[in-house]
Amino acid sequence: MACRAIMGRRRGRECLSLMALWSLLLAAAACLAPAAEAACSGEVPVIFNFGDSNSDTGGLSAGLGYIFPLPEGRIFFNRSTGRLCDGRLILDFLCESLNSSYLCPYLESLGSDFTNGANFAVAGSATQPRNQPFSLLIQVLQFFRFKSRSLELVAQGSTNLVNEEGFKKAIYIIDIGQNDLSAAFSLNASYDLVIAKIPSIIAEIKNAIKMLHDTGSRNFWIHNTGPLGCLPQKLSLPRKNDSFLDPYGCLSPLNNAAMEFNSQLSHLCVELRSQYKNATIVYTDIYSIKYDLIANSTEYGFESPLLVCCGYGGPPYNYNANITCGNSLCQVCSEKLKYISWDGVHYSEAANAVVASKILSTEYSDPKLNFDYFCSS
């Protein structure tokens, strides 16, 4: 049900718009309202997503048989769906805004609906090692098999699958890199060594885009990585002193590494726009959105921005690497309270909703998008 549901349950009254991005990508108008009661007009897009746990809608659970019990999914879905969140992910809100079904994991064998695309993201994924499941390269190779098989079935008369034109017009989202940086720091690599590793991560993303473009993909939506140094998982690690903390309590070296990665990713997008004149490549600054949310958390109505909702240990972070969300010893915050961090690594549904609304404003997109939009009330 989770990946097949289309707009059955809505909350709030704010009408958000992704028309500009959709117009840029497909030259078609779209009215977007993830929280409105009435559905918006416009063409329903095909979306293919590649990434890690930030956008995994059940790939790890389906692929490796992992079970993520309640309280995962306790909000909105009211059950576990394989998402590492108490409810919807940013990707889910984006799909709602496009009036599209939630993306089903490519690896889910039962109950999947791939009419409007598929999700290849798997929790824990990185760009390297490139031949290890479920790296970005492996996800792209899985997409090629999905595309080949879909076109075979369409040629045989199937009507509920993406056709050649659908693959060409589809939006291809890439949201990966956080685990590459996180793993490097976890291995106690120096800051300089982590920075030296970034070009190889960027090279893998470039290769993935090239492979997709060479086989007909034309519309790319690239998300950069968030403030790694603001994750309670990282902040809870032992440190000699607080000299590396910024004014909002985040670890500056980790955030600086994330910003350097984002800078190189942005430059890659500029390079590829010049190289691929027949493609649209939109770069979205997730880092700035998430950092603003943390820096101004009270203005958004959130509790302590660095305190985990589902964790163990109490303030200042309520995170213990040996007793993580899902462990019977964990205490979970009230659903009436708004926390940014769900489990120390992943954001809560409430935080994801704010991030999605900022993305949908297109103010954080490059190229800058200007548009008019309409939405039925």
XYZ file of C-alpha atoms in Angstrom:
377
model
C 0.000 0.000 0.000
C 2.759 2.456 0.935
C 4.273 2.649 -2.542
C 0.932 2.393 -4.373
C -0.975 5.012 -2.422
C -1.461 8.277 -4.294
C -2.826 11.174 -2.308
C -5.288 9.390 -0.057
C -4.199 11.091 3.148
C -3.343 14.790 3.198
C -2.391 17.148 6.004
C -2.298 20.913 6.345
C -3.377 23.557 3.896
C -0.181 24.794 2.228
C -0.036 24.446 -1.542
C 3.513 23.820 -2.732
C 4.710 24.069 -6.293
C 7.273 22.186 -8.309
C 5.860 23.470 -11.580
C 9.013 25.356 -12.433
C 11.231 22.340 -12.080
C 8.766 20.086 -13.870
C 8.352 22.679 -16.622
C 12.105 22.931 -16.980
C 12.530 19.184 -17.044
C 9.572 18.283 -19.230
C 8.330 21.600 -20.665
C 4.943 20.842 -19.154
C 2.891 22.604 -16.507
C 2.323 20.891 -13.178
C 0.485 22.060 -10.100
C 1.771 20.576 -6.892
C 0.057 20.284 -3.539
C 1.362 17.682 -1.088
C -0.851 19.013 1.650
C -3.992 20.237 -0.104
C -7.301 18.413 -0.135
C -7.877 18.647 -3.883
C -5.603 17.073 -6.450
C -3.703 19.410 -8.723
C -3.779 19.404 -12.487
C -0.832 18.460 -14.660
C 0.986 15.552 -16.170
C 2.098 12.859 -13.721
C 5.845 12.367 -14.182
C 7.951 9.243 -14.271
C 10.663 9.328 -11.590
C 13.704 7.145 -11.049
C 15.637 7.656 -7.826
C 19.182 6.606 -6.918
C 20.528 7.077 -3.416
C 20.932 5.928 0.169
C 18.795 5.776 3.318
C 17.709 9.393 2.913
C 15.470 8.237 0.059
C 15.188 4.455 0.608
C 11.488 3.525 0.601
C 12.152 -0.113 1.490
C 15.036 -1.287 -0.693
C 17.255 -2.542 2.126
C 14.353 -4.322 3.775
C 13.364 -6.000 0.492
C 16.903 -6.737 -0.662
C 18.408 -8.145 2.531
C 15.300 -9.094 4.460
C 15.881 -6.577 7.234
C 12.916 -5.824 9.462
C 12.435 -2.272 10.766
C 9.619 -2.581 13.326
C 7.565 0.157 14.910
C 8.159 2.890 15.912
C 9.593 3.187 12.371
C 6.690 4.414 10.260
C 4.503 5.190 13.278
C 3.263 8.453 11.711
C 1.110 8.544 8.564
C 1.761 4.915 7.518
C 1.065 3.591 11.035
C 3.341 0.642 10.310
C 6.871 -0.107 9.262
C 7.481 0.370 5.536
C 11.243 -0.115 5.348
C 11.809 3.633 5.642
C 14.255 4.766 8.331
C 11.894 7.439 9.567
C 8.792 7.819 11.686
C 6.839 8.623 8.534
C 7.396 10.054 5.088
C 10.726 10.871 3.494
C 11.553 13.967 1.463
C 11.127 11.830 -1.661
C 7.611 10.864 -0.554
C 6.611 14.509 -0.221
C 8.051 15.249 -3.660
C 5.999 12.396 -5.135
C 2.873 13.676 -3.394
C 3.520 17.103 -4.835
C 3.604 15.619 -8.305
C 0.365 13.728 -7.588
C 2.397 10.574 -8.158
C 2.420 7.247 -6.383
C 5.163 6.763 -3.814
C 8.104 5.105 -5.517
C 8.272 1.364 -4.968
C 11.684 -0.190 -4.300
C 13.103 -1.926 -7.358
C 13.915 -4.912 -5.137
C 10.377 -5.339 -3.772
C 8.904 -8.416 -5.432
C 5.347 -8.220 -4.058
C 2.784 -5.472 -4.451
C 4.966 -3.106 -6.458
C 3.610 -0.660 -8.996
C 6.196 0.713 -11.403
C 3.788 2.752 -13.522
C 5.398 6.042 -12.549
C 8.974 4.892 -11.998
C 11.039 3.005 -9.445
C 13.335 3.590 -6.503
C 16.824 2.084 -6.598
C 18.014 3.728 -3.370
C 19.162 1.389 -0.609
C 20.124 2.358 2.936
C 23.868 2.271 3.494
C 24.690 2.815 -0.166
C 27.684 4.849 -1.265
C 29.571 5.457 -4.478
C 32.483 3.277 -3.354
C 33.447 0.457 -3.453
C 31.798 0.694 -6.853
C 31.170 -3.040 -7.368
C 29.700 -3.667 -3.935
C 25.922 -3.900 -3.458
C 24.262 -1.468 -3.451
C 26.662 1.152 -4.729
C 25.583 3.866 -7.138
C 27.047 1.883 -10.025
C 25.076 -1.228 -9.048
C 21.895 0.861 -8.792
C 22.450 2.200 -12.309
C 23.066 -1.315 -13.624
C 19.833 -2.418 -11.941
C 18.073 0.427 -13.718
C 19.398 -0.753 -17.083
C 17.961 -4.210 -16.426
C 14.677 -2.669 -15.308
C 14.511 -0.562 -18.457
C 15.381 -3.433 -20.775
C 12.825 -5.745 -19.204
C 10.134 -3.035 -19.159
C 10.563 -2.321 -22.866
C 10.436 -6.036 -23.655
C 7.112 -6.364 -21.838
C 5.729 -3.182 -23.410
C 6.598 -4.608 -26.844
C 4.617 -7.702 -25.866
C 1.544 -5.613 -25.064
C 1.919 -4.578 -21.428
C 0.323 -1.206 -20.741
C 1.152 -0.591 -17.086
C 4.891 -0.099 -17.509
C 7.111 2.801 -18.583
C 7.622 2.944 -22.342
C 10.521 4.360 -24.352
C 9.129 7.878 -24.319
C 8.520 7.634 -20.588
C 12.136 6.695 -19.919
C 13.327 9.598 -22.041
C 11.117 12.178 -20.309
C 11.591 10.812 -16.796
C 13.254 12.719 -13.968
C 16.400 11.002 -12.698
C 17.151 11.937 -9.085
C 20.607 11.286 -7.631
C 21.035 11.800 -3.878
C 24.167 10.070 -2.618
C 27.559 10.789 -1.057
C 26.761 11.131 2.649
C 27.869 7.582 3.426
C 31.137 8.011 1.540
C 32.058 10.980 3.722
C 30.726 9.380 6.889
C 32.708 6.186 6.292
C 35.918 8.109 5.694
C 35.588 9.984 8.984
C 34.583 6.788 10.797
C 37.878 5.220 9.762
C 39.622 8.061 11.612
C 40.929 9.530 8.398
C 42.323 13.027 8.761
C 40.356 15.947 7.371
C 42.873 16.315 4.538
C 42.545 12.649 3.590
C 38.749 12.917 3.525
C 38.970 15.975 1.283
C 41.423 14.135 -0.977
C 38.836 11.358 -1.396
C 36.078 13.650 -2.653
C 37.170 13.791 -6.334
C 36.831 10.012 -6.594
C 33.283 10.228 -5.189
C 32.416 12.952 -7.688
C 33.912 10.829 -10.475
C 31.487 8.006 -9.662
C 28.510 10.374 -9.779
C 29.770 11.767 -13.078
C 30.109 8.246 -14.454
C 26.556 7.376 -13.361
C 25.123 10.448 -15.095
C 27.149 9.696 -18.224
C 25.915 6.105 -18.327
C 22.315 7.258 -17.959
C 22.699 10.045 -20.511
C 24.386 7.774 -23.047
C 21.336 5.511 -22.939
C 18.755 8.254 -23.407
C 18.170 9.888 -20.009
C 17.877 13.647 -20.296
C 16.464 15.158 -17.092
C 18.637 15.012 -13.986
C 17.891 16.329 -10.523
C 21.036 16.256 -8.374
C 20.723 16.725 -4.599
C 23.785 17.646 -2.588
C 24.509 16.256 0.867
C 23.384 17.689 4.192
C 25.372 18.994 7.191
C 27.148 15.825 8.315
C 28.529 17.542 11.401
C 25.024 18.230 12.734
C 24.040 14.554 12.970
C 23.702 13.424 16.616
C 25.410 10.168 15.604
C 28.596 12.132 14.888
C 28.200 14.582 17.751
C 27.883 11.786 20.311
C 31.347 10.434 19.529
C 34.010 11.175 22.192
C 35.987 14.376 21.601
C 38.743 16.096 23.544
C 36.961 19.440 23.690
C 34.340 21.543 21.968
C 36.717 23.745 19.999
C 35.474 22.338 16.689
C 31.808 23.084 17.407
C 30.182 25.898 15.459
C 27.683 28.374 17.001
C 24.843 25.883 16.553
C 26.687 22.964 18.151
C 27.659 21.176 14.927
C 31.107 19.786 14.104
C 32.769 22.245 11.724
C 35.295 19.822 10.141
C 32.554 17.409 9.072
C 30.367 20.223 7.783
C 33.315 21.759 5.938
C 33.939 18.415 4.235
C 30.282 18.220 3.242
C 30.461 21.745 1.827
C 33.600 20.881 -0.156
C 31.840 17.835 -1.566
C 28.867 20.004 -2.473
C 31.089 22.582 -4.136
C 32.692 19.941 -6.340
C 29.284 18.435 -7.089
C 27.988 21.843 -8.138
C 30.991 22.332 -10.415
C 30.313 18.903 -11.921
C 26.758 19.960 -12.768
C 28.058 23.114 -14.460
C 30.533 21.021 -16.437
C 27.895 18.524 -17.518
C 25.459 21.257 -18.580
C 28.127 22.519 -20.934
C 28.886 19.024 -22.175
C 25.312 17.757 -22.519
C 23.487 20.509 -24.384
C 20.462 18.234 -24.901
C 20.032 17.530 -21.170
C 18.647 19.414 -18.180
C 20.695 19.164 -14.999
C 19.235 20.788 -11.890
C 21.361 21.050 -8.749
C 19.525 21.477 -5.436
C 21.213 22.733 -2.271
C 19.901 20.396 0.426
C 22.730 21.440 2.753
C 21.565 25.044 3.053
C 17.981 23.952 3.644
C 18.880 21.517 6.431
C 21.413 23.804 8.086
C 18.870 26.621 8.145
C 16.376 24.247 9.744
C 18.873 23.434 12.503
C 20.089 27.008 12.994
C 16.537 28.361 13.209
C 14.776 25.320 14.662
C 12.655 27.291 17.135
C 11.245 29.430 14.328
C 10.061 26.213 12.665
C 8.562 24.957 15.927
C 11.055 22.186 16.674
C 12.461 20.984 19.978
C 16.226 20.936 20.584
C 17.631 20.519 17.036
C 20.383 18.089 18.017
C 18.326 15.845 20.298
C 17.196 12.460 18.952
C 13.532 11.477 19.138
C 14.077 7.701 19.058
C 17.261 6.997 20.983
C 18.915 6.328 24.312
C 21.053 8.193 26.808
C 19.261 11.462 27.339
C 20.556 14.989 26.602
C 22.470 16.491 24.967
C 21.965 14.100 22.038
C 20.013 11.060 23.306
C 22.093 8.847 21.025
C 23.983 5.659 21.853
C 25.592 3.728 19.019
C 24.948 0.441 20.855
C 21.290 1.132 21.595
C 19.748 2.631 18.486
C 16.145 3.147 17.424
C 14.323 -0.175 17.371
C 16.060 -1.443 20.485
C 13.599 -2.163 23.294
C 15.582 0.100 25.619
C 15.000 3.163 23.456
C 12.502 5.758 24.502
C 10.558 7.524 21.777
C 9.423 11.122 21.957
C 5.748 12.006 21.906
C 4.127 12.332 18.492
C 2.890 15.721 19.638
C 6.440 17.074 19.764
C 8.475 18.083 16.713
C 12.027 16.783 16.545
C 14.415 17.275 13.617
C 16.401 14.084 14.203
C 14.436 10.864 14.249
C 17.189 8.369 15.106
C 20.467 10.278 15.105
C 21.111 9.897 11.378
C 17.766 10.319 9.637
C 15.313 13.189 9.817
C 11.770 12.957 11.162
C 8.714 13.280 8.968
C 8.087 16.752 10.390
C 11.589 17.850 9.387
C 11.327 16.165 5.993
C 8.117 18.102 5.326
C 9.909 21.398 5.915
C 12.862 20.388 3.746
C 10.536 19.270 0.948
C 8.636 22.548 1.054
C 11.914 24.449 0.674
C 12.948 22.240 -2.245
C 9.595 22.763 -3.907
C 9.977 26.517 -3.649
C 12.825 26.049 -6.207
C 14.690 28.881 -4.433
C 17.501 26.440 -3.713
C 17.825 25.160 -7.269
C 20.521 25.940 -9.798
C 19.735 27.057 -12.430
C 17.472 29.546 -10.728
C 13.857 28.908 -11.642
C 11.129 31.506 -12.098
C 7.571 30.488 -12.754
C 3.850 31.038 -12.484
C 1.724 28.260 -11.079
C -1.841 27.443 -10.262
C -3.425 25.071 -7.801
C -7.034 24.092 -7.323
C -8.351 24.688 -3.827
